[in-house]
CSV table of C-alpha atoms and ligand atoms in Angstrom, one decimal:
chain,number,residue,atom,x,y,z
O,1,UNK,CA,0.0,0.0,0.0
O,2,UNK,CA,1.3,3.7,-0.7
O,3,UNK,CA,2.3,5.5,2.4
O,4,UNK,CA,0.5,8.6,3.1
O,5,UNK,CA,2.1,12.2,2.6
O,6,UNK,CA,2.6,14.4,5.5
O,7,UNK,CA,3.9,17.8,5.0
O,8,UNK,CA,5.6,19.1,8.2
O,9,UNK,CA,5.9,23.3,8.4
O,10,UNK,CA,7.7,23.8,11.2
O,11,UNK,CA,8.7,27.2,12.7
O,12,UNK,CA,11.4,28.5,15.7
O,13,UNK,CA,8.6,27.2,18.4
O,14,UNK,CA,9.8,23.5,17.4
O,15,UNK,CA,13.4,24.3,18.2
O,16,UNK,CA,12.7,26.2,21.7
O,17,UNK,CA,12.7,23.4,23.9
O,18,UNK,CA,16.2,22.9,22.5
O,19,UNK,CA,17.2,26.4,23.9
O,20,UNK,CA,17.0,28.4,20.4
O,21,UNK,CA,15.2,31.3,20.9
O,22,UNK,CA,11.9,32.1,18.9
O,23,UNK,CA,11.1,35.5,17.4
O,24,UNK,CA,7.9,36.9,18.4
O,25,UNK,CA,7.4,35.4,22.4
O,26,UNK,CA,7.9,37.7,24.9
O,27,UNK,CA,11.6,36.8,25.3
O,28,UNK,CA,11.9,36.3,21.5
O,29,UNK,CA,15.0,37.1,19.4
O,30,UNK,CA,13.6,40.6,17.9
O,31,UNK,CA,12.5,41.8,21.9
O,32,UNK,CA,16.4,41.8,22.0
O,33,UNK,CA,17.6,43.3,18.3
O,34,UNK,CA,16.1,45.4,15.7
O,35,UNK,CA,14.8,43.1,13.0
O,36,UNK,CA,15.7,45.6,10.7
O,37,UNK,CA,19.2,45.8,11.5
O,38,UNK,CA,19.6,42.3,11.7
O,39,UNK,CA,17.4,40.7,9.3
O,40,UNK,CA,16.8,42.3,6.2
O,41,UNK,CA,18.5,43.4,3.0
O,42,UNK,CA,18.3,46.4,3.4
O,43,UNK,CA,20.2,46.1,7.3
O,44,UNK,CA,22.9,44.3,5.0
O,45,UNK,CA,24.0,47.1,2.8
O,46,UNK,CA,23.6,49.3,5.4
O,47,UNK,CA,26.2,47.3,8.4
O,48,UNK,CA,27.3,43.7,6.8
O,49,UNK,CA,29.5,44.1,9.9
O,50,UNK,CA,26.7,43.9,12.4
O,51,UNK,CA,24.9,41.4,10.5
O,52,UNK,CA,27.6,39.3,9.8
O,53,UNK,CA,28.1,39.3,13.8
O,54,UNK,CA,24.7,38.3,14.5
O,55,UNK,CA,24.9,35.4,12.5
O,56,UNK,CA,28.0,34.3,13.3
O,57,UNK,CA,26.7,34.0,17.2
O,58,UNK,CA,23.6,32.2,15.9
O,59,UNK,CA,25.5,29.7,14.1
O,60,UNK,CA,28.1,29.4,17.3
O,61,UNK,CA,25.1,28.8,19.2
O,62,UNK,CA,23.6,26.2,17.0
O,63,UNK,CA,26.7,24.0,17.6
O,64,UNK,CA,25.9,23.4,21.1
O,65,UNK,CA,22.2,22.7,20.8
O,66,UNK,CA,21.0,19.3,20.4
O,67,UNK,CA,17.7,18.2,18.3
O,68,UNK,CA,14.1,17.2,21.0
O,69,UNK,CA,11.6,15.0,21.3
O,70,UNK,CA,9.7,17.0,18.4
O,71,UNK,CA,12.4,16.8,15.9
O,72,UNK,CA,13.0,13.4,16.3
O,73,UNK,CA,9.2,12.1,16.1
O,74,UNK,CA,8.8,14.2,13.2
O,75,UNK,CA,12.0,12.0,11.8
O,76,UNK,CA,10.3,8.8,13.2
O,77,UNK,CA,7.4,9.4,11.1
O,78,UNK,CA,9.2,8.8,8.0
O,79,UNK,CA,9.1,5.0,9.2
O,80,UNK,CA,5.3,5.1,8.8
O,81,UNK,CA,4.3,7.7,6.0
O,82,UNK,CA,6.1,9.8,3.5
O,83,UNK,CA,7.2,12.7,5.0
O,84,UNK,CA,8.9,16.0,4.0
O,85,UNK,CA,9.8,19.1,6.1
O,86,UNK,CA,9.0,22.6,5.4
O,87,UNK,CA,11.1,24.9,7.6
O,88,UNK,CA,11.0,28.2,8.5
O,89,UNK,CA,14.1,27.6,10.7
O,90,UNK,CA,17.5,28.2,9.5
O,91,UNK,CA,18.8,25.6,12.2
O,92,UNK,CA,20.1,22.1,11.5
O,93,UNK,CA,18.3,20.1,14.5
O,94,UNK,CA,15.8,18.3,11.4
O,95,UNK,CA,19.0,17.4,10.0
O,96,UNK,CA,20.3,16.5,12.6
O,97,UNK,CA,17.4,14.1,14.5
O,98,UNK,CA,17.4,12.5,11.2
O,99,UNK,CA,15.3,14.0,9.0
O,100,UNK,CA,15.6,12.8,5.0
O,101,UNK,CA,13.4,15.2,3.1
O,102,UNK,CA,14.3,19.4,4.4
O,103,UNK,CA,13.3,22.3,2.1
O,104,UNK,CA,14.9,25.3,4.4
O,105,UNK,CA,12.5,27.8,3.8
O,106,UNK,CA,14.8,30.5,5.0
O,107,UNK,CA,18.1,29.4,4.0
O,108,UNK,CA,20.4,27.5,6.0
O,109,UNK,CA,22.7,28.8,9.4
O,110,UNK,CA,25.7,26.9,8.5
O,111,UNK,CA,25.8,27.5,4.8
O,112,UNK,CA,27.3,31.3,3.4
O,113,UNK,CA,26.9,33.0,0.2
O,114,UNK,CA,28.4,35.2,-2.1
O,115,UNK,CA,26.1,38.5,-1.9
O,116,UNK,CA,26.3,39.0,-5.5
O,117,UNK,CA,23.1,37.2,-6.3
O,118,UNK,CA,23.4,35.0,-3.7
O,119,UNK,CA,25.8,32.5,-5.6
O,120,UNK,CA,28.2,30.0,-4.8
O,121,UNK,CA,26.6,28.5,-1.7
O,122,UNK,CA,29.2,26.7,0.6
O,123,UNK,CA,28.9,24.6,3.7
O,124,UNK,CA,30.8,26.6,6.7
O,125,UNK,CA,29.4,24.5,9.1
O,126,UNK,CA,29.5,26.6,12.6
O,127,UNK,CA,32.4,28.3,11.9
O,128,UNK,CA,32.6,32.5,11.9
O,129,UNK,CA,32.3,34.6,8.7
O,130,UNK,CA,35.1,37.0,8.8
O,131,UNK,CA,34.5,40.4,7.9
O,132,UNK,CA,37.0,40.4,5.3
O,133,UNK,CA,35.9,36.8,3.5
O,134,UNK,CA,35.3,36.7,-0.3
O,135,UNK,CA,32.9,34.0,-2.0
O,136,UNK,CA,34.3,32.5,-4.9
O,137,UNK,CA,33.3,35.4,-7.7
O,138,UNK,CA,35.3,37.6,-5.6
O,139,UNK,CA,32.3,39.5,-3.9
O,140,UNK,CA,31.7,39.4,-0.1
O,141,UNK,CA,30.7,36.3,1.6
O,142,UNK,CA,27.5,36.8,3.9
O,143,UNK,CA,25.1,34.2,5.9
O,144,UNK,CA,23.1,32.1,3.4
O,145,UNK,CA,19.7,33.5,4.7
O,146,UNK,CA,16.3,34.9,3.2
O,147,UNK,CA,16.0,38.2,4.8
O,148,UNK,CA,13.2,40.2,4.5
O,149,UNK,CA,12.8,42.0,1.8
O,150,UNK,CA,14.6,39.3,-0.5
O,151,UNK,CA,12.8,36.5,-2.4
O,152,UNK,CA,12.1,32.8,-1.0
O,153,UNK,CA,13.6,30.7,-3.9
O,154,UNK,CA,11.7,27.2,-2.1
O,155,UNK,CA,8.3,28.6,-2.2
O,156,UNK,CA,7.3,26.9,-5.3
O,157,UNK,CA,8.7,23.3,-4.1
O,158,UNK,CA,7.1,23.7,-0.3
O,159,UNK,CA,3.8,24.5,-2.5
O,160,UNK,CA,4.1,21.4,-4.6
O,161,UNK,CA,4.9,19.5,-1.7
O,162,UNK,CA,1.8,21.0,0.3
O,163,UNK,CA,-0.1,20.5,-2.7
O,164,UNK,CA,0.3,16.7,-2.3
O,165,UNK,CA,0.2,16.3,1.7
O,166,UNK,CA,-3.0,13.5,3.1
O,167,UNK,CA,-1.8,15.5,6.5
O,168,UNK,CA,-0.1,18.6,7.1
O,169,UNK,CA,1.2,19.5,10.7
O,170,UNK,CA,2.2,22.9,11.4
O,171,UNK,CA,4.3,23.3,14.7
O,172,UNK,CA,5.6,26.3,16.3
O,173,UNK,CA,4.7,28.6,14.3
O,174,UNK,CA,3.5,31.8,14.7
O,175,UNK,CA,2.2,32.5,11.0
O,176,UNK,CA,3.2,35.9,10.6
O,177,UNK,CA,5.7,35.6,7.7
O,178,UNK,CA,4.4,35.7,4.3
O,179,UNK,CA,4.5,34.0,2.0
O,180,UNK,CA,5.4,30.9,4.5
O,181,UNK,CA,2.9,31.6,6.7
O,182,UNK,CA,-0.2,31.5,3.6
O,183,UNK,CA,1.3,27.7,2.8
O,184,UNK,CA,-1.4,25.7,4.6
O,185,UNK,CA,-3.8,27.3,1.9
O,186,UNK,CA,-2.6,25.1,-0.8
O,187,UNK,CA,-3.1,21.9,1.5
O,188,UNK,CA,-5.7,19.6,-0.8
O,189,UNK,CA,-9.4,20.8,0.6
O,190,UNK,CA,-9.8,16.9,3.0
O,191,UNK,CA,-6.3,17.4,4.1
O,192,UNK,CA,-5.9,16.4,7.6
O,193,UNK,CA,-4.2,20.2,8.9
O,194,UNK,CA,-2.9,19.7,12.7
O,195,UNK,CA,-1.7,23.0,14.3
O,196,UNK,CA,0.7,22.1,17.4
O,197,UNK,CA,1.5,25.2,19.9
O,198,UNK,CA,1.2,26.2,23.2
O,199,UNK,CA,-0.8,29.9,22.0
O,200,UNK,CA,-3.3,30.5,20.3
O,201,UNK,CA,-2.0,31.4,16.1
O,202,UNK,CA,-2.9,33.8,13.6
O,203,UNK,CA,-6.3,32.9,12.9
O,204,UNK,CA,-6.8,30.4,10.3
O,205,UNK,CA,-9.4,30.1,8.2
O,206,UNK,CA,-10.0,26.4,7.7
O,207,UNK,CA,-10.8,23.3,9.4
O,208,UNK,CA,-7.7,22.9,11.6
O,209,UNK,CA,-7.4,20.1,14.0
O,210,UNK,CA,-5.2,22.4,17.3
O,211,UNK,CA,-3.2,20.4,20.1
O,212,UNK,CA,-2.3,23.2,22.2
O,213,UNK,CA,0.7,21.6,24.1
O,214,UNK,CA,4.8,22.4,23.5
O,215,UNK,CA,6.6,21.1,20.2
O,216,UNK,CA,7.7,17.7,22.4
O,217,UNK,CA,4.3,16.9,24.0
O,218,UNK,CA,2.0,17.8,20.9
O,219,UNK,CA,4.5,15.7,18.5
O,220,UNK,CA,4.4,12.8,21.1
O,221,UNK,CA,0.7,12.7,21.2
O,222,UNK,CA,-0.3,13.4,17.6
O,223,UNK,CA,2.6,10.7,16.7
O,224,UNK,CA,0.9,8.1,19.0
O,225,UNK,CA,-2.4,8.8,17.2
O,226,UNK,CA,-0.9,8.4,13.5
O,227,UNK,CA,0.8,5.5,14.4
O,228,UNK,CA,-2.0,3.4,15.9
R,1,APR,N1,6.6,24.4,21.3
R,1,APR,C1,5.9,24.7,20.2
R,1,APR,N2,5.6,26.0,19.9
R,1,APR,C2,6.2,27.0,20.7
R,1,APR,C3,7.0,26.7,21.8
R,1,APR,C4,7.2,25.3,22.1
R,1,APR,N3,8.0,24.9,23.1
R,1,APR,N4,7.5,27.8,22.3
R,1,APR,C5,6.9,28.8,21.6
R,1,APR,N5,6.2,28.3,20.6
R,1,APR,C6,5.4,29.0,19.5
R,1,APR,C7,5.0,30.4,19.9
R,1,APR,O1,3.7,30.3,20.6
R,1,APR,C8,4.8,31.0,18.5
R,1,APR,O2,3.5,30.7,18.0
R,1,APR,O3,6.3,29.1,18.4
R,1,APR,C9,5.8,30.2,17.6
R,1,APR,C10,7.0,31.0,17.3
R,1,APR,O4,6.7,32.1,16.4
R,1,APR,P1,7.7,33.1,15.9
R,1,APR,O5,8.6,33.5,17.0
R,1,APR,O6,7.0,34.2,15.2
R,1,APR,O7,8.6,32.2,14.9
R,1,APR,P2,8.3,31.8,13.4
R,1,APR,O8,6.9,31.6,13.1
R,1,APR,O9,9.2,30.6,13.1
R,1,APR,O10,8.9,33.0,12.6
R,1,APR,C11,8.8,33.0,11.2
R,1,APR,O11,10.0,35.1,11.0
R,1,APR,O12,11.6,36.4,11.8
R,1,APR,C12,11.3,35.6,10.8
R,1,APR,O13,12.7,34.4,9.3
R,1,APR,C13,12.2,34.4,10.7
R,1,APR,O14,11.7,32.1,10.1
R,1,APR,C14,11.4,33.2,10.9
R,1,APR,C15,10.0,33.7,10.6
């Protein structure tokens, strides 16, 4: 028999009980910096310095965090259905509990870019940017990220992907951040949509099925249902 399709969207809310900090809670990422600054194009051109700081301590970070419960039932699913990731997160803890099938919506901590175009992508792995580092074509190397303001190259796939899932889980996610955040939209209409998080999300306007519990113990009980 063919194995169902589940679609995983996963946002920073899947990676906070692995320490990471999410944006938008009240002890998020952008209470402490100036999204501006730090995460747009437009904060690039202005200080790469700054920028290239900020990700360079995200990345440093990253190294001593280990993946959860959450990320590694959503990998334990693949033993059951077929199952790809749609990530919002720019960590590697998917990855790294195991995960075979990641489209990195927002690019990727521990890969760097040249900024010309956003060419010659290379694996750093949680090593610093210097200041002074070229990419290949000779242009400055900076953090392989989708700011704001730039475009998100994986849209189309996560669509097609979405446009195929029996069940889509969304978890940790606060659904501010279009386009991501209008995905679920192009889930087939008897798509089985679970929303896991501890708040309440943007409205949504469809038949949702909501488990509002942390990453780990919404993951552990939606797993134990799927699997029965
Ligand atoms: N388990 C599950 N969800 C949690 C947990 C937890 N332990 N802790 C917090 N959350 C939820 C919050 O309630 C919130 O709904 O995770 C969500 C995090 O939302 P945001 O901080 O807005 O993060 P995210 O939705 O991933 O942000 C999207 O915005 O800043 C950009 O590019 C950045 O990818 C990011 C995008």
């Amino acid at each position: 028999m063919n194995k169902q399709k589940i679609v995983v969207l996963s946002g920073a809310g899947i990676s906070a009980e692995s320490g990471i900090s999410t944006f938008r809670d009240s002890d998020g990422l952008w209470e402490n910096y100036d999204v501006q600054e730090v995460a747009s194009i437009d904060g690039w051109y202005k200080n790469p310095d700054l920028m290239t700081r900020f990700y360079n301590e995200r990345r440093a970070e990253l190294e001593h965090k280990q993946p959860n419960e959450a990320h590694r039932l959503v990998a334990a699913l693949e033993e059951h259905f077929k199952v790809t990731v749609v990530t919002q997160n720019i960590d590697d803890l998917h990855e790294r509990a195991g995960s075979h099938h990641i489209i990195h919506l927002h690019g990727e901590a521990t890969k760097a870019c040249s900024e010309n175009g956003k060419r010659f992508v290379q694996d750093i792995g949680y090593r610093p940017i210097a200041n002074d580092e070229k990419a290949q074509d000779g242009a400055r190397l900076r953090p392989f990220i989708v700011w704001f303001g730039e475009a998100v190259p994986l849209m189309d796939e996560a669509v097609r992907e979405i446009e195929t899932a029996d069940i889509v889980i969304i978890v940790g996610t606060s659904l501010n951040v279009y386009p991501a955040a209008g995905l679920l939209y192009y889930a087939p209409s008897d798509a089985q949509i679970y929303v896991i998080d501890p708040k309440e999300v943007q409205p949504i306007s469809r038949h949702v099925h909501f488990i509002k519990e942390k990453a780990t113990v919404g993951m552990r009980q939606l797993y134990d249902q799927l699997v029965k």
